Short mmCIF file of C-alpha atoms in Angstrom, two decimals:
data_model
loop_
_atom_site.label_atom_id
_atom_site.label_comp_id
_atom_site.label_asym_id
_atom_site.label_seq_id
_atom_site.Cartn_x
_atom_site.Cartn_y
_atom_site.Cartn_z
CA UNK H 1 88.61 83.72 106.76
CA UNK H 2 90.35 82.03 109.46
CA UNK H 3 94.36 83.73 108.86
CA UNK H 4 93.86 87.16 109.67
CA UNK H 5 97.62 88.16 110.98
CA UNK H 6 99.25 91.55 110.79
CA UNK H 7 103.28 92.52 110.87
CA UNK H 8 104.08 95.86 111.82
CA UNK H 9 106.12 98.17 109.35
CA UNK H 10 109.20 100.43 111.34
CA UNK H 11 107.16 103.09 111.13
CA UNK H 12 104.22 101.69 113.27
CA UNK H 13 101.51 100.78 110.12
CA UNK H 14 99.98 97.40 110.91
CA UNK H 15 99.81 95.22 107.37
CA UNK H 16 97.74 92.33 107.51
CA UNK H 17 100.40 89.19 106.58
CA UNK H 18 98.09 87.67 103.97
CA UNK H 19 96.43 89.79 100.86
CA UNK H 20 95.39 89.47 97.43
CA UNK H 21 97.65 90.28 94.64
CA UNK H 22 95.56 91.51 91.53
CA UNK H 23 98.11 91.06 88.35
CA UNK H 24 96.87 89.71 85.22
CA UNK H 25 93.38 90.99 85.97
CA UNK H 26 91.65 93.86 83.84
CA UNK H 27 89.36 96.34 85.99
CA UNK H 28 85.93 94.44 85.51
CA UNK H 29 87.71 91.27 86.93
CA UNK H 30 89.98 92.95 89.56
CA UNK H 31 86.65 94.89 90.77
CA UNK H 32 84.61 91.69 91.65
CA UNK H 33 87.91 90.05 92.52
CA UNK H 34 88.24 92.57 95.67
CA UNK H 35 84.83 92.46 96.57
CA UNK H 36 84.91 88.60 96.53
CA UNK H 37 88.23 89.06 98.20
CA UNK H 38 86.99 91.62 101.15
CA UNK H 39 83.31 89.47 101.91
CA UNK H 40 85.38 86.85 102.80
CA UNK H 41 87.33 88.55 105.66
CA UNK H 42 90.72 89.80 103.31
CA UNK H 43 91.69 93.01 104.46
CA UNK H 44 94.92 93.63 102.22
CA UNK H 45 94.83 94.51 98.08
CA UNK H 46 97.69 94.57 96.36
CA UNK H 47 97.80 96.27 92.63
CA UNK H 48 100.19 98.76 90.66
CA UNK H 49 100.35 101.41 88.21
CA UNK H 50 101.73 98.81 85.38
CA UNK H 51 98.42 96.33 85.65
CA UNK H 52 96.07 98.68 84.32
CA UNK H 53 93.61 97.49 86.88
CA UNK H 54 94.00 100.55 90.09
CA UNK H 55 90.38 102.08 88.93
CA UNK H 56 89.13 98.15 89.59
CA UNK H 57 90.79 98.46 93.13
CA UNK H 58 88.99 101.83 93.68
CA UNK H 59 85.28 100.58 92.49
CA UNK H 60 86.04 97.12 94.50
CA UNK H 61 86.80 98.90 97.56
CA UNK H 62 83.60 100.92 97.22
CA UNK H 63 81.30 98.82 96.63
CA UNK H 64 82.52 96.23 99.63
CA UNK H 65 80.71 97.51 102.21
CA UNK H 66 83.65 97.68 104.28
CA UNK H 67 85.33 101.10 105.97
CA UNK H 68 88.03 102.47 103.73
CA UNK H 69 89.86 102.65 107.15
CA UNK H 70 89.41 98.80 107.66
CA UNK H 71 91.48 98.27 104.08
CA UNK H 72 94.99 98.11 103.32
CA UNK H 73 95.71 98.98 99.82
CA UNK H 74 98.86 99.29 98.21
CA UNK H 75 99.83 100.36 94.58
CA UNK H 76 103.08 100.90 92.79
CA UNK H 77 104.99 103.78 90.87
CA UNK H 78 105.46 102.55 87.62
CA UNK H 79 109.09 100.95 86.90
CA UNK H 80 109.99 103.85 84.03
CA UNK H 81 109.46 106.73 86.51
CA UNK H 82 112.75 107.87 87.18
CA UNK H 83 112.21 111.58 87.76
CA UNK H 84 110.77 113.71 90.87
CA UNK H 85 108.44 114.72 89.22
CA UNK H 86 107.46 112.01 86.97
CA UNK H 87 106.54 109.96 90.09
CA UNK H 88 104.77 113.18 91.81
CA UNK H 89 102.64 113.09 89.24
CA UNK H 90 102.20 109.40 88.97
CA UNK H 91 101.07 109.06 92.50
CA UNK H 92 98.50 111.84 91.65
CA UNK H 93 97.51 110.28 89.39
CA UNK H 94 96.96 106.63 90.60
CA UNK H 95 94.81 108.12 93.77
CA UNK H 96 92.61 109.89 90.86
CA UNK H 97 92.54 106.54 89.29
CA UNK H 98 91.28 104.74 92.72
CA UNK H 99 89.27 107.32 93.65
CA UNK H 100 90.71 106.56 96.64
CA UNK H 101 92.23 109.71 99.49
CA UNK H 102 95.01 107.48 100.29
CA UNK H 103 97.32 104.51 99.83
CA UNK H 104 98.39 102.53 102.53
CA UNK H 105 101.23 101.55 100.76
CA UNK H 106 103.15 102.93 98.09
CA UNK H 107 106.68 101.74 96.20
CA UNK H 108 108.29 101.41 93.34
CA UNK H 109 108.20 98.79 91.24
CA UNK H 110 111.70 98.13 90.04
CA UNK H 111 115.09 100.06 90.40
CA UNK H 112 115.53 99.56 87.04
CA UNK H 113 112.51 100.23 84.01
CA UNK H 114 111.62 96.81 83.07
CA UNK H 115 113.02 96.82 79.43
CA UNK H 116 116.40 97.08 80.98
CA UNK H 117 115.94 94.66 84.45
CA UNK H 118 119.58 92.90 84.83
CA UNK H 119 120.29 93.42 81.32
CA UNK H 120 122.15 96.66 81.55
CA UNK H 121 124.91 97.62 84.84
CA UNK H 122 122.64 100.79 85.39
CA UNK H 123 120.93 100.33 88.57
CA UNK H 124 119.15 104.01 88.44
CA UNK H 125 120.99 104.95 91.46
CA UNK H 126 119.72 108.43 90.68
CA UNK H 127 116.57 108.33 89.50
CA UNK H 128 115.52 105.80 92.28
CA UNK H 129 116.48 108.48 94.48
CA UNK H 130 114.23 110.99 92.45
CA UNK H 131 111.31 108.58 92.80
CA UNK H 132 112.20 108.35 96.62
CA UNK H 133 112.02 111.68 97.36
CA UNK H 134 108.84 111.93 95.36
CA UNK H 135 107.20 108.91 97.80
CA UNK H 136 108.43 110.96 100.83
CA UNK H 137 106.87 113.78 100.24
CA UNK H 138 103.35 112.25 99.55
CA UNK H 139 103.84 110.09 102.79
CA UNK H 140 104.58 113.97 104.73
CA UNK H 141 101.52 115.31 102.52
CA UNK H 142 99.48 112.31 104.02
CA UNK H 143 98.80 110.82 100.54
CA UNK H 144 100.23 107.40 101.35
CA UNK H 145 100.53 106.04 104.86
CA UNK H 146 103.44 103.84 104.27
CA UNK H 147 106.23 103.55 101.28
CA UNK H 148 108.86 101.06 100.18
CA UNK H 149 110.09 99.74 97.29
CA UNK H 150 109.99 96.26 94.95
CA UNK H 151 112.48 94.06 93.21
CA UNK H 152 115.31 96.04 94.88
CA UNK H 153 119.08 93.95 95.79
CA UNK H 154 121.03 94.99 98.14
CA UNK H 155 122.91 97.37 96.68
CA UNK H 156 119.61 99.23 95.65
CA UNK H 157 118.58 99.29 98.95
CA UNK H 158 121.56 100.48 100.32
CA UNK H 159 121.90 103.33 98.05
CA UNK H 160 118.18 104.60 99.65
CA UNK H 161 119.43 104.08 102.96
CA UNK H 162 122.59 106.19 102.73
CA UNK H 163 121.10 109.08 100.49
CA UNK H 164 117.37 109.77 101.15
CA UNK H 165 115.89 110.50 104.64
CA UNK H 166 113.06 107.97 105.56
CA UNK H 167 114.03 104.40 105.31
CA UNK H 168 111.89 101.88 102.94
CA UNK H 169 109.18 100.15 105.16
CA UNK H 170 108.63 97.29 102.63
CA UNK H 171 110.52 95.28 100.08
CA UNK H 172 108.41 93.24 97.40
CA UNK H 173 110.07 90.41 96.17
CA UNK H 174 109.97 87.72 94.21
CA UNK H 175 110.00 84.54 97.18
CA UNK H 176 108.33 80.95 97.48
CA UNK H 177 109.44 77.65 97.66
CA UNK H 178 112.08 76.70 95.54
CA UNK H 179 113.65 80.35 95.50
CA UNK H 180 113.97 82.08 98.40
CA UNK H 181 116.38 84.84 98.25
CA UNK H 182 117.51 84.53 102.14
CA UNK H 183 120.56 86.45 102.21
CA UNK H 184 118.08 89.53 100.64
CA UNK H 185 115.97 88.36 103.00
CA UNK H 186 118.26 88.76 106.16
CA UNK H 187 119.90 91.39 105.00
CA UNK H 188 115.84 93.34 104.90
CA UNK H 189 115.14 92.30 108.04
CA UNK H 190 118.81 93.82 109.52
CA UNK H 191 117.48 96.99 108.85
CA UNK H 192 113.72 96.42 109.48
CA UNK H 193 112.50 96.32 105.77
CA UNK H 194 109.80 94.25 105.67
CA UNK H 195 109.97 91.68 103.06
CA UNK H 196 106.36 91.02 101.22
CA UNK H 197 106.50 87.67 98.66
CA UNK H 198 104.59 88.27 95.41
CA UNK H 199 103.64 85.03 93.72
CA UNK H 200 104.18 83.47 96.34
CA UNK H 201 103.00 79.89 95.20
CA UNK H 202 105.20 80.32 92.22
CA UNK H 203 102.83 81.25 89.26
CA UNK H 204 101.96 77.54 89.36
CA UNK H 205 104.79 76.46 88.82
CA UNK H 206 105.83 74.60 91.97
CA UNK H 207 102.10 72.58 92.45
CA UNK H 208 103.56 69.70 90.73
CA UNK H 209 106.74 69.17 92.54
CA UNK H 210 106.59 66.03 94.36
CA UNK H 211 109.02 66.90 97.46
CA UNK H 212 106.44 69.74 97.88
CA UNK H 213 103.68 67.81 97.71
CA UNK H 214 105.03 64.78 99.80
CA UNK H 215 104.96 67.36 102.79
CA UNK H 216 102.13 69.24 101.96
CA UNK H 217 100.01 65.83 102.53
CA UNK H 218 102.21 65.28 105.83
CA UNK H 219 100.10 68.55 107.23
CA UNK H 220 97.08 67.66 105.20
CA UNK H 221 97.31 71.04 103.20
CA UNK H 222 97.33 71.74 99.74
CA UNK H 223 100.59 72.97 98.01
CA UNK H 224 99.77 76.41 97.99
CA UNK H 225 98.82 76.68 102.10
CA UNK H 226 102.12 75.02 102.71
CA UNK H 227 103.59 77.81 100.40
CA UNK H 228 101.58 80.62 101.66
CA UNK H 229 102.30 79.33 105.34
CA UNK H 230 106.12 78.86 104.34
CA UNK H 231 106.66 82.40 103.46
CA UNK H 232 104.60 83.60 106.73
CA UNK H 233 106.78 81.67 108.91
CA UNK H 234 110.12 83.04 107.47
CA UNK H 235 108.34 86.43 108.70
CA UNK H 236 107.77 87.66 105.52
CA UNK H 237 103.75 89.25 104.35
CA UNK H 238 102.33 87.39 101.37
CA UNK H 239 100.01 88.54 98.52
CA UNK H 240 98.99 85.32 96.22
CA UNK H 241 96.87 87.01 93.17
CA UNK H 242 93.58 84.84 92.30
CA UNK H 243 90.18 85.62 90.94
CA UNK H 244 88.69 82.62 92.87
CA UNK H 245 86.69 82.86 95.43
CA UNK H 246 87.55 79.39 96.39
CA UNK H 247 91.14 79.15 95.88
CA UNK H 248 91.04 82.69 98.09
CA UNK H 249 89.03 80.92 100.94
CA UNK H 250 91.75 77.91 100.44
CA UNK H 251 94.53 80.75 100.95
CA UNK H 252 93.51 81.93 104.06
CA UNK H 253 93.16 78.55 105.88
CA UNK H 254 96.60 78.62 107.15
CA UNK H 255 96.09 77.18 110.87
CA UNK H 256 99.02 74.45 110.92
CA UNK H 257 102.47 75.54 111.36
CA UNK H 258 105.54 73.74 109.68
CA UNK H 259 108.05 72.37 111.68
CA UNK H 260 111.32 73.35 112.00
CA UNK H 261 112.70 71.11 110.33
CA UNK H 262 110.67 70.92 107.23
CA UNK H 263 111.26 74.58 106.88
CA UNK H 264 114.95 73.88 106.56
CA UNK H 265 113.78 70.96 104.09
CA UNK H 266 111.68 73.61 102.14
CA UNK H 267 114.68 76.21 101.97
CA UNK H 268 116.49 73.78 100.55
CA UNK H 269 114.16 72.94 97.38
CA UNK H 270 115.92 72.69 93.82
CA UNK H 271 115.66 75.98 92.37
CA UNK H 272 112.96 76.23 90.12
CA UNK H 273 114.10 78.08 86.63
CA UNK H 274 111.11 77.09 84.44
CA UNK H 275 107.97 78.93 84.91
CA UNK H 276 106.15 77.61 81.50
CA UNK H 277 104.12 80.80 79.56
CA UNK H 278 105.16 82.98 81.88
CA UNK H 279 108.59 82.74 81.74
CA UNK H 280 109.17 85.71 79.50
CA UNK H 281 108.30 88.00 82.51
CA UNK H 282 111.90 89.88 83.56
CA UNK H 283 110.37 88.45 86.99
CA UNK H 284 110.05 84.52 85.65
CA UNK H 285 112.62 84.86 83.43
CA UNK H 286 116.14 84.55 85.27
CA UNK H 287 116.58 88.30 85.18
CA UNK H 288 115.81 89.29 89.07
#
C-alpha cells in the first residue's frame, strides 16, 4: 500500500483519504473483502445500514489481525429514519450488527428516504433534524467518534447548521470525473465539511472515455488512479468499493500528482448521464 494519507475532520478525527467502499457486496463477500482490504495496508471501511453487509464489516475487522483502534469504520443511518428515535435505535442496532464498540463515522444516508430522492419538494427538514440529534447524542455517549451526513445540497446542510448544535464533519457525495459538484463542493469546505466521493471512478462508467484515458497514459496510470488521485487533489477523501484484491492494490498506487492544468481539463469533462445497469439507482439516475 503505498497511498496511505489522512485529512483531518473539524473536530480533530484523522480519516485516512483513501478507503474501501463495500456496496453491492453480501456479508460473506464484504467479510473477505475487508480482510483482503486491511492485509494490504487499507485502514478505512466504508458500509451502511441499507447494504445488508455491516455484520461482514464486523467479522472482517476481527479476523484482520489489525487493532480495532488502527481502523476507521464508518456506517450509515438508513435513508427512511426520520425520527429520534428511529435512528437511536438504528445506531444500536448497527454496532450490535458489527459487533463492533464504536463507529468512527456515522451519517445519514440521504435527507430524503430514497423512494422519494428529488422526486417530491420535501427535503425532511424535520426529520433530518430528528436523525441529527439522534447522531449527537451517540457521538456525546461515545458510540461514534465522528458524524456527518450523505447526499445532502446545500440547503440540507444549511438547515443542520442553523438548527442543531454540532456541525456535520463529513459530506458523502456522489463526485468523479465527469461530475463534480464544485459549487457543493466549495460551499463544504466554507464551513469545514469534509467532502468524501463515493464511486469515485464512476461505477465504470467513465473507463472508456477517451479524453480520460488520453491523460491517464500521459501519467502512465490507469483511469481509475487518475480518478482516485483527481478527487484527492480537489481535497476531497475517497472510498472506491471493489472485491479485488488487485484492483485494491491498483487503488492505492497513487504517487503522481496531476498538474494544474489537467485538473482544470478534468473539471471540465462532459457530464456523464449514462451509467448502463446501474442507472436506475436514485444516485445514477439523474435524481441527486
Amino acid at each position: 500500500m503505498t497511498y496511505t494519507n489522512n485529512f483531518e475532520l473539524n473536530n480533530g478525527v484523522k480519516i485516512p483519504a483513501l478507503g474501501l467502499g463495500t456496496w453491492l457486496l453480501n456479508d460473506e463477500q464484504t467479510e473477505q473483502a475487508v480482510i483482503d482490504a486491511i492485509s494490504l495496508g487499507y485502514r478505512h471501511i466504508d458500509t451502511a445500514q441499507a447494504y445488508g453487509n455491516e455484520k461482514g464489516v464486523g467479522e472482517g475487522v476481527r479476523k484482520s489481525g489489525v487493532d480495532r483502534q488502527e481502523l476507521f469504520i464508518t456506517t450509515k443511518v438508513a435513508a427512511e429514519e426520520k425520527t429520534y428515535e428511529g435512528a437511536a435505535a438504528s445506531i444500536d442496532e448497527s454496532l450490535r450488527k458489527t459487533g463492533l464498540d464504536y463507529f468512527d463515522l456515522m451519517i445519514i444516508h440521504s435527507p430524503q428516504p430514497w423512494k422519494e430522492v428529488n422526486q417530491l419538494d420535501d427535503r425532511y427538514f424535520e426529520g433530518n433534524i430528528q436523525a441529527w440529534k439522534a447522531l449527537e447524542a451517540a457521538y456525546k455517549a461515545g458510540k461514534v467518534r465522528a458524524i456527518g451526513v450523505s447526499n445532502f445540497l446545500r440547503e440540507d446542510l444549511e438547515n443542520l447548521l442553523e438548527n442543531t448544535e454540532i456541525k456535520p464533519m463529513v459530506n458523502q457525495v456522489l463526485c468523479h470525473i465527469g461530475n463534480t459538484p464544485l459549487e457543493l463542493i466549495e460551499f463544504c469546505q466554507s464551513k469545514e465539511i469534509k467532502v468524501e466521493a463515493y464511486s469515485p471512478i464512476g461505477h465504470g462508467a467513465i473507463l472508456n472515455r477517451k479524453d480520460v484515458k488520453a491523460i491517464a497514459t500521459k501519467y502512465d496510470v490507469s483511469v481509475a488512479q487518475l480518478s482516485l488521485k483527481y478527487a484527492l487533489q480537489l481535497g476531497i477523501v475517497v472510498i472506491p468499493k471493489t472485491s479485488n484484491p488487485d484492483h485494491m492494490k491498483n487503488n492505492a498506487e497513487l504517487d503522481f500528482e496531476i498538474s494544474d492544468a489537467d485538473m482544470e481539463t478534468l473539471k471540465a469533462i462532459e457530464k456523464i448521464d449514462d451509467y448502463g445497469e446501474h442507472s436506475f439507482f436514485p444516485v445514477f439516475g439523474g435524481k441527486l
